């Protein structure tokens, strides 16, 4: 294996064995219920989402400070508008804020001009509230329109963390040509919604009747990390403060971070730092979205 391949000794900065780009989606109460207006008739559901930026986010920032780990927070611009001080604290404490729609829109339902409007509006808010536009993008709905990558390149984004087709970063191609847009794939295996989210009205996740065991959830996360680390890959997360930032669950995050840091050979970086590293001249060959070298 050459030294330009993930997993080779010395590939990641300073010879680290693997990379972890810890990431949180600070959705707040945005999403379908806000987009269709029904959330304004459901105070308890609004409060369930607002718990994230209002109460859980400061708790997570304290944990990251204690662990000495920087993270990326994908945040709808509506949340930035509504909780500006909480969002400014993320940047002031050394973390990265990135784009996650305005109100958590479904990009696959939007025409290119509508997507461009969401991006432009959101970047304007990022500049006004946080002092700079977002460099990174995570599609709010877990998928995107075929024109979305082109729009991201035109808007000047450096990276996306939206797709699921690999466990290494890769460069997107548009019309058969390589671009500078880095993809940092995430996996549902490391989405806290899969194990810990539960609401009764609306029933979400649909059909779920209980929350998973915390011990089994932590065991799953640790096994995913161990496998990624053994292969020298880049792991990112799809955690949500409103889900994992409650007191008991914060202990899961604390133990998860302790396990990942125990070996001392993991590069903890923001998604922006991973994208910058992958974009350097010595980076691996371009990867298509399906994970094949070209």
mmCIF file of C-alpha atoms in Angstrom:
data_model
loop_
_atom_site.group_PDB
_atom_site.id
_atom_site.type_symbol
_atom_site.label_atom_id
_atom_site.label_comp_id
_atom_site.label_asym_id
_atom_site.label_seq_id
_atom_site.Cartn_x
_atom_site.Cartn_y
_atom_site.Cartn_z
ATOM 1 C CA UNK A 1 0.000 0.000 0.000
ATOM 2 C CA UNK A 2 1.413 3.375 -0.953
ATOM 3 C CA UNK A 3 1.710 6.282 1.462
ATOM 4 C CA UNK A 4 -1.012 8.133 -0.443
ATOM 5 C CA UNK A 5 -3.596 5.519 0.573
ATOM 6 C CA UNK A 6 -5.606 5.844 3.794
ATOM 7 C CA UNK A 7 -4.346 3.216 6.195
ATOM 8 C CA UNK A 8 -0.709 3.505 5.187
ATOM 9 C CA UNK A 9 1.695 4.467 7.929
ATOM 10 C CA UNK A 10 2.190 8.198 7.856
ATOM 11 C CA UNK A 11 -0.753 9.002 5.619
ATOM 12 C CA UNK A 12 -2.713 11.250 7.988
ATOM 13 C CA UNK A 13 -1.041 14.350 9.492
ATOM 14 C CA UNK A 14 1.811 13.664 11.895
ATOM 15 C CA UNK A 15 1.597 9.944 11.175
ATOM 16 C CA UNK A 16 -1.792 9.393 12.812
ATOM 17 C CA UNK A 17 -3.358 6.012 12.073
ATOM 18 C CA UNK A 18 -6.889 7.280 11.337
ATOM 19 C CA UNK A 19 -9.004 10.422 11.280
ATOM 20 C CA UNK A 20 -12.177 11.356 13.168
ATOM 21 C CA UNK A 21 -14.230 14.366 12.115
ATOM 22 C CA UNK A 22 -16.723 14.618 14.951
ATOM 23 C CA UNK A 23 -19.858 16.331 13.621
ATOM 24 C CA UNK A 24 -23.192 17.446 15.055
ATOM 25 C CA UNK A 25 -26.358 18.528 13.234
ATOM 26 C CA UNK A 26 -27.839 21.399 15.244
ATOM 27 C CA UNK A 27 -31.298 21.114 13.679
ATOM 28 C CA UNK A 28 -33.243 22.721 16.508
ATOM 29 C CA UNK A 29 -36.970 22.669 15.678
ATOM 30 C CA UNK A 30 -36.424 23.000 11.908
ATOM 31 C CA UNK A 31 -37.532 20.338 9.456
ATOM 32 C CA UNK A 32 -40.778 19.120 7.905
ATOM 33 C CA UNK A 33 -43.010 20.419 10.688
ATOM 34 C CA UNK A 34 -41.549 23.907 10.357
ATOM 35 C CA UNK A 35 -41.653 23.806 6.561
ATOM 36 C CA UNK A 36 -45.359 22.875 6.527
ATOM 37 C CA UNK A 37 -46.201 25.188 9.427
ATOM 38 C CA UNK A 38 -47.567 22.522 11.753
ATOM 39 C CA UNK A 39 -44.878 23.088 14.368
ATOM 40 C CA UNK A 40 -46.447 26.426 15.296
ATOM 41 C CA UNK A 41 -49.471 24.447 16.547
ATOM 42 C CA UNK A 42 -47.326 22.033 18.579
ATOM 43 C CA UNK A 43 -45.508 23.865 21.388
ATOM 44 C CA UNK A 44 -44.174 20.649 22.896
ATOM 45 C CA UNK A 45 -42.664 19.561 19.571
ATOM 46 C CA UNK A 46 -41.083 22.990 19.072
ATOM 47 C CA UNK A 47 -39.607 22.776 22.577
ATOM 48 C CA UNK A 48 -38.256 19.284 21.874
ATOM 49 C CA UNK A 49 -36.213 20.688 18.983
ATOM 50 C CA UNK A 50 -35.284 23.943 20.712
ATOM 51 C CA UNK A 51 -33.687 21.930 23.518
ATOM 52 C CA UNK A 52 -30.764 21.328 21.144
ATOM 53 C CA UNK A 53 -29.363 24.844 20.661
ATOM 54 C CA UNK A 54 -30.816 26.215 23.887
ATOM 55 C CA UNK A 55 -29.725 23.609 26.424
ATOM 56 C CA UNK A 56 -27.779 20.714 24.900
ATOM 57 C CA UNK A 57 -25.328 22.635 22.720
ATOM 58 C CA UNK A 58 -23.554 24.423 25.631
ATOM 59 C CA UNK A 59 -23.228 21.094 27.411
ATOM 60 C CA UNK A 60 -21.614 19.485 24.355
ATOM 61 C CA UNK A 61 -19.220 22.410 23.938
ATOM 62 C CA UNK A 62 -18.085 21.972 27.548
ATOM 63 C CA UNK A 63 -17.466 18.266 26.930
ATOM 64 C CA UNK A 64 -15.423 18.984 23.806
ATOM 65 C CA UNK A 65 -13.375 21.564 25.710
ATOM 66 C CA UNK A 66 -12.588 19.007 28.388
ATOM 67 C CA UNK A 67 -11.588 16.425 25.777
ATOM 68 C CA UNK A 68 -9.556 18.899 23.736
ATOM 69 C CA UNK A 69 -11.452 17.934 20.575
ATOM 70 C CA UNK A 70 -12.723 20.296 17.877
ATOM 71 C CA UNK A 71 -15.859 19.475 15.912
ATOM 72 C CA UNK A 72 -18.081 20.630 13.057
ATOM 73 C CA UNK A 73 -21.648 21.794 13.656
ATOM 74 C CA UNK A 74 -23.948 21.622 10.626
ATOM 75 C CA UNK A 75 -26.607 24.180 11.426
ATOM 76 C CA UNK A 76 -29.686 25.494 9.578
ATOM 77 C CA UNK A 77 -29.397 29.253 9.158
ATOM 78 C CA UNK A 78 -32.789 29.717 10.853
ATOM 79 C CA UNK A 79 -31.192 28.317 14.018
ATOM 80 C CA UNK A 80 -28.277 30.739 13.611
ATOM 81 C CA UNK A 81 -30.777 33.612 13.343
ATOM 82 C CA UNK A 82 -32.806 32.444 16.331
ATOM 83 C CA UNK A 83 -29.974 31.518 18.725
ATOM 84 C CA UNK A 84 -27.135 33.788 17.535
ATOM 85 C CA UNK A 85 -25.227 33.873 20.811
ATOM 86 C CA UNK A 86 -25.248 30.080 21.144
ATOM 87 C CA UNK A 87 -24.022 29.721 17.563
ATOM 88 C CA UNK A 88 -21.339 32.387 17.948
ATOM 89 C CA UNK A 89 -20.090 30.471 20.988
ATOM 90 C CA UNK A 90 -19.405 27.477 18.749
ATOM 91 C CA UNK A 91 -17.022 29.532 16.609
ATOM 92 C CA UNK A 92 -15.515 31.391 19.552
ATOM 93 C CA UNK A 93 -14.610 28.084 21.178
ATOM 94 C CA UNK A 94 -12.682 26.927 18.132
ATOM 95 C CA UNK A 95 -15.199 24.790 16.283
ATOM 96 C CA UNK A 96 -16.573 24.964 12.752
ATOM 97 C CA UNK A 97 -20.084 25.987 11.732
ATOM 98 C CA UNK A 98 -21.326 24.611 8.402
ATOM 99 C CA UNK A 99 -24.366 24.804 6.135
ATOM 100 C CA UNK A 100 -27.437 22.634 6.765
ATOM 101 C CA UNK A 101 -30.127 24.475 4.850
ATOM 102 C CA UNK A 102 -32.205 27.404 6.049
ATOM 103 C CA UNK A 103 -35.055 25.444 7.657
ATOM 104 C CA UNK A 104 -33.736 21.916 6.976
ATOM 105 C CA UNK A 105 -35.159 21.756 3.445
ATOM 106 C CA UNK A 106 -35.349 18.611 1.326
ATOM 107 C CA UNK A 107 -32.918 19.442 -1.442
ATOM 108 C CA UNK A 108 -34.236 16.692 -3.712
ATOM 109 C CA UNK A 109 -37.626 18.467 -3.778
ATOM 110 C CA UNK A 110 -36.136 21.826 -4.784
ATOM 111 C CA UNK A 111 -35.372 23.044 -8.285
ATOM 112 C CA UNK A 112 -31.833 24.365 -8.802
ATOM 113 C CA UNK A 113 -32.921 28.009 -8.515
ATOM 114 C CA UNK A 114 -34.716 27.238 -5.241
ATOM 115 C CA UNK A 115 -31.646 25.486 -3.861
ATOM 116 C CA UNK A 116 -29.510 28.457 -4.873
ATOM 117 C CA UNK A 117 -31.885 30.777 -3.003
ATOM 118 C CA UNK A 118 -31.616 28.671 0.166
ATOM 119 C CA UNK A 119 -27.822 28.655 -0.084
ATOM 120 C CA UNK A 120 -27.570 32.397 -0.750
ATOM 121 C CA UNK A 121 -29.966 33.287 2.069
ATOM 122 C CA UNK A 122 -28.168 31.016 4.511
ATOM 123 C CA UNK A 123 -24.687 32.228 3.594
ATOM 124 C CA UNK A 124 -25.830 35.812 4.100
ATOM 125 C CA UNK A 125 -26.973 34.941 7.629
ATOM 126 C CA UNK A 126 -23.699 33.126 8.361
ATOM 127 C CA UNK A 127 -21.741 36.200 7.270
ATOM 128 C CA UNK A 128 -23.886 38.607 9.304
ATOM 129 C CA UNK A 129 -24.068 36.533 12.502
ATOM 130 C CA UNK A 130 -20.873 34.461 12.459
ATOM 131 C CA UNK A 131 -18.594 36.697 10.414
ATOM 132 C CA UNK A 132 -17.967 34.327 7.505
ATOM 133 C CA UNK A 133 -19.911 32.099 5.113
ATOM 134 C CA UNK A 134 -19.918 28.362 5.611
ATOM 135 C CA UNK A 135 -17.223 26.361 3.821
ATOM 136 C CA UNK A 136 -18.958 23.037 4.348
ATOM 137 C CA UNK A 137 -22.337 21.551 3.462
ATOM 138 C CA UNK A 138 -24.408 18.643 4.752
ATOM 139 C CA UNK A 139 -27.659 18.000 2.967
ATOM 140 C CA UNK A 140 -30.440 18.276 5.559
ATOM 141 C CA UNK A 141 -32.529 15.419 4.177
ATOM 142 C CA UNK A 142 -29.881 12.760 3.600
ATOM 143 C CA UNK A 143 -30.003 13.090 -0.184
ATOM 144 C CA UNK A 144 -29.803 15.762 -2.831
ATOM 145 C CA UNK A 145 -30.854 16.860 -6.300
ATOM 146 C CA UNK A 146 -28.569 15.899 -9.230
ATOM 147 C CA UNK A 147 -27.683 19.581 -9.666
ATOM 148 C CA UNK A 148 -26.699 20.121 -6.024
ATOM 149 C CA UNK A 149 -22.948 19.382 -6.416
ATOM 150 C CA UNK A 150 -22.696 21.906 -9.245
ATOM 151 C CA UNK A 151 -24.451 24.524 -7.128
ATOM 152 C CA UNK A 152 -22.075 23.850 -4.235
ATOM 153 C CA UNK A 153 -19.040 24.339 -6.457
ATOM 154 C CA UNK A 154 -20.493 27.543 -7.894
ATOM 155 C CA UNK A 155 -21.225 28.834 -4.380
ATOM 156 C CA UNK A 156 -17.623 28.219 -3.314
ATOM 157 C CA UNK A 157 -18.104 25.357 -0.859
ATOM 158 C CA UNK A 158 -14.947 23.393 -0.092
ATOM 159 C CA UNK A 159 -16.622 20.170 0.965
ATOM 160 C CA UNK A 160 -19.792 18.201 1.529
ATOM 161 C CA UNK A 161 -20.561 15.570 4.162
ATOM 162 C CA UNK A 162 -23.747 14.203 2.651
ATOM 163 C CA UNK A 163 -23.217 10.918 0.828
ATOM 164 C CA UNK A 164 -22.868 7.329 2.091
ATOM 165 C CA UNK A 165 -20.922 5.524 -0.657
ATOM 166 C CA UNK A 166 -17.493 5.320 0.951
ATOM 167 C CA UNK A 167 -15.630 5.569 4.234
ATOM 168 C CA UNK A 168 -12.837 7.692 2.787
ATOM 169 C CA UNK A 169 -13.049 11.236 1.462
ATOM 170 C CA UNK A 170 -13.170 11.675 -2.292
ATOM 171 C CA UNK A 171 -13.482 14.441 -4.866
ATOM 172 C CA UNK A 172 -16.768 14.916 -6.674
ATOM 173 C CA UNK A 173 -16.988 14.780 -10.440
ATOM 174 C CA UNK A 174 -19.418 16.904 -12.451
ATOM 175 C CA UNK A 175 -20.056 16.010 -16.090
ATOM 176 C CA UNK A 176 -17.100 13.639 -15.991
ATOM 177 C CA UNK A 177 -14.649 16.231 -14.738
ATOM 178 C CA UNK A 178 -12.980 16.327 -11.354
ATOM 179 C CA UNK A 179 -13.822 19.256 -9.108
ATOM 180 C CA UNK A 180 -12.307 20.638 -5.926
ATOM 181 C CA UNK A 181 -15.408 19.640 -3.908
ATOM 182 C CA UNK A 182 -14.386 17.080 -1.280
ATOM 183 C CA UNK A 183 -16.944 14.586 0.007
ATOM 184 C CA UNK A 184 -16.547 13.348 3.596
ATOM 185 C CA UNK A 185 -19.028 10.468 3.731
ATOM 186 C CA UNK A 186 -21.017 9.761 6.874
ATOM 187 C CA UNK A 187 -22.809 6.575 7.845
ATOM 188 C CA UNK A 188 -26.189 5.950 9.440
ATOM 189 C CA UNK A 189 -24.361 3.597 11.838
ATOM 190 C CA UNK A 190 -23.134 6.710 13.641
ATOM 191 C CA UNK A 191 -26.419 8.627 13.598
ATOM 192 C CA UNK A 192 -27.782 8.918 17.140
ATOM 193 C CA UNK A 193 -31.352 9.013 15.801
ATOM 194 C CA UNK A 194 -31.069 5.303 14.969
ATOM 195 C CA UNK A 195 -30.791 4.356 18.650
ATOM 196 C CA UNK A 196 -31.799 7.274 20.835
ATOM 197 C CA UNK A 197 -34.505 9.372 19.171
ATOM 198 C CA UNK A 198 -38.123 8.898 20.144
ATOM 199 C CA UNK A 199 -41.211 11.068 19.917
ATOM 200 C CA UNK A 200 -44.880 10.092 20.143
ATOM 201 C CA UNK A 201 -46.491 12.893 18.150
ATOM 202 C CA UNK A 202 -45.502 12.713 15.390
ATOM 203 C CA UNK A 203 -44.393 9.090 15.635
ATOM 204 C CA UNK A 204 -40.723 9.443 14.761
ATOM 205 C CA UNK A 205 -38.811 7.391 13.894
ATOM 206 C CA UNK A 206 -41.904 5.680 12.470
ATOM 207 C CA UNK A 207 -42.759 2.429 14.196
ATOM 208 C CA UNK A 208 -40.168 2.801 16.929
ATOM 209 C CA UNK A 209 -41.501 1.642 20.275
ATOM 210 C CA UNK A 210 -38.492 2.038 22.532
ATOM 211 C CA UNK A 211 -35.066 3.644 22.935
ATOM 212 C CA UNK A 212 -32.087 1.316 22.548
ATOM 213 C CA UNK A 213 -29.924 0.300 25.481
ATOM 214 C CA UNK A 214 -27.309 2.945 26.172
ATOM 215 C CA UNK A 215 -24.656 0.288 26.718
ATOM 216 C CA UNK A 216 -25.427 -1.413 23.404
ATOM 217 C CA UNK A 217 -25.491 1.951 21.647
ATOM 218 C CA UNK A 218 -22.049 2.813 23.016
ATOM 219 C CA UNK A 219 -20.800 -0.656 22.103
ATOM 220 C CA UNK A 220 -22.015 -0.170 18.520
ATOM 221 C CA UNK A 221 -20.281 3.207 18.224
ATOM 222 C CA UNK A 222 -17.041 1.829 19.649
ATOM 223 C CA UNK A 223 -17.046 -1.112 17.243
ATOM 224 C CA UNK A 224 -17.608 1.232 14.289
ATOM 225 C CA UNK A 225 -14.677 3.359 15.392
ATOM 226 C CA UNK A 226 -12.440 0.366 16.016
ATOM 227 C CA UNK A 227 -13.068 -0.947 12.514
ATOM 228 C CA UNK A 228 -12.484 2.435 10.926
ATOM 229 C CA UNK A 229 -9.328 2.964 12.931
ATOM 230 C CA UNK A 230 -7.945 -0.472 12.081
ATOM 231 C CA UNK A 231 -8.219 0.333 8.368
ATOM 232 C CA UNK A 232 -6.861 3.859 8.766
ATOM 233 C CA UNK A 233 -10.041 5.504 7.487
ATOM 234 C CA UNK A 234 -11.845 8.793 8.140
ATOM 235 C CA UNK A 235 -14.895 8.524 10.380
ATOM 236 C CA UNK A 236 -17.479 11.244 10.876
ATOM 237 C CA UNK A 237 -20.691 11.304 12.906
ATOM 238 C CA UNK A 238 -24.269 12.443 12.435
ATOM 239 C CA UNK A 239 -25.032 13.353 16.040
ATOM 240 C CA UNK A 240 -27.760 15.788 17.088
ATOM 241 C CA UNK A 241 -27.498 17.849 20.287
ATOM 242 C CA UNK A 242 -31.249 17.534 20.929
ATOM 243 C CA UNK A 243 -30.842 13.741 20.879
ATOM 244 C CA UNK A 244 -27.435 13.010 22.420
ATOM 245 C CA UNK A 245 -26.903 16.166 24.485
ATOM 246 C CA UNK A 246 -29.089 15.150 27.422
ATOM 247 C CA UNK A 247 -27.318 14.401 30.717
ATOM 248 C CA UNK A 248 -27.366 10.605 30.583
ATOM 249 C CA UNK A 249 -26.469 10.493 26.916
ATOM 250 C CA UNK A 250 -23.692 12.994 27.357
ATOM 251 C CA UNK A 251 -21.988 10.319 29.440
ATOM 252 C CA UNK A 252 -22.110 8.068 26.361
ATOM 253 C CA UNK A 253 -20.321 10.759 24.365
ATOM 254 C CA UNK A 254 -17.797 11.217 27.137
ATOM 255 C CA UNK A 255 -17.002 7.497 27.198
ATOM 256 C CA UNK A 256 -16.936 7.324 23.403
ATOM 257 C CA UNK A 257 -14.431 10.173 23.226
ATOM 258 C CA UNK A 258 -12.334 8.585 25.967
ATOM 259 C CA UNK A 259 -12.155 5.326 24.012
ATOM 260 C CA UNK A 260 -11.206 7.030 20.742
ATOM 261 C CA UNK A 261 -8.526 9.125 22.441
ATOM 262 C CA UNK A 262 -7.058 6.263 24.468
ATOM 263 C CA UNK A 263 -4.628 5.073 21.791
ATOM 264 C CA UNK A 264 -3.225 8.504 21.041
ATOM 265 C CA UNK A 265 -2.985 7.834 17.309
ATOM 266 C CA UNK A 266 -6.188 9.419 16.001
ATOM 267 C CA UNK A 267 -6.279 12.737 14.179
ATOM 268 C CA UNK A 268 -9.285 14.652 15.525
ATOM 269 C CA UNK A 269 -10.138 17.397 13.034
ATOM 270 C CA UNK A 270 -13.015 19.483 11.808
ATOM 271 C CA UNK A 271 -14.555 18.458 8.506
ATOM 272 C CA UNK A 272 -13.008 21.594 7.008
ATOM 273 C CA UNK A 273 -9.538 20.487 8.097
ATOM 274 C CA UNK A 274 -10.083 17.020 6.622
ATOM 275 C CA UNK A 275 -11.179 18.580 3.333
ATOM 276 C CA UNK A 276 -8.127 20.837 3.282
ATOM 277 C CA UNK A 277 -5.827 17.861 3.909
ATOM 278 C CA UNK A 278 -7.497 15.802 1.197
ATOM 279 C CA UNK A 279 -7.194 18.668 -1.294
ATOM 280 C CA UNK A 280 -3.445 19.004 -0.992
ATOM 281 C CA UNK A 281 -1.295 18.045 -4.024
ATOM 282 C CA UNK A 282 -0.154 14.762 -2.446
ATOM 283 C CA UNK A 283 -3.697 13.537 -1.812
ATOM 284 C CA UNK A 284 -4.964 10.239 -3.296
ATOM 285 C CA UNK A 285 -6.439 9.934 -6.768
ATOM 286 C CA UNK A 286 -9.944 11.214 -7.441
ATOM 287 C CA UNK A 287 -12.711 8.932 -6.253
ATOM 288 C CA UNK A 288 -16.109 8.784 -7.854
ATOM 289 C CA UNK A 289 -19.208 8.762 -5.662
ATOM 290 C CA UNK A 290 -19.388 4.968 -5.945
ATOM 291 C CA UNK A 291 -15.931 4.645 -4.454
ATOM 292 C CA UNK A 292 -13.946 3.702 -7.566
ATOM 293 C CA UNK A 293 -10.630 5.273 -8.418
ATOM 294 C CA UNK A 294 -10.510 7.030 -11.775
#
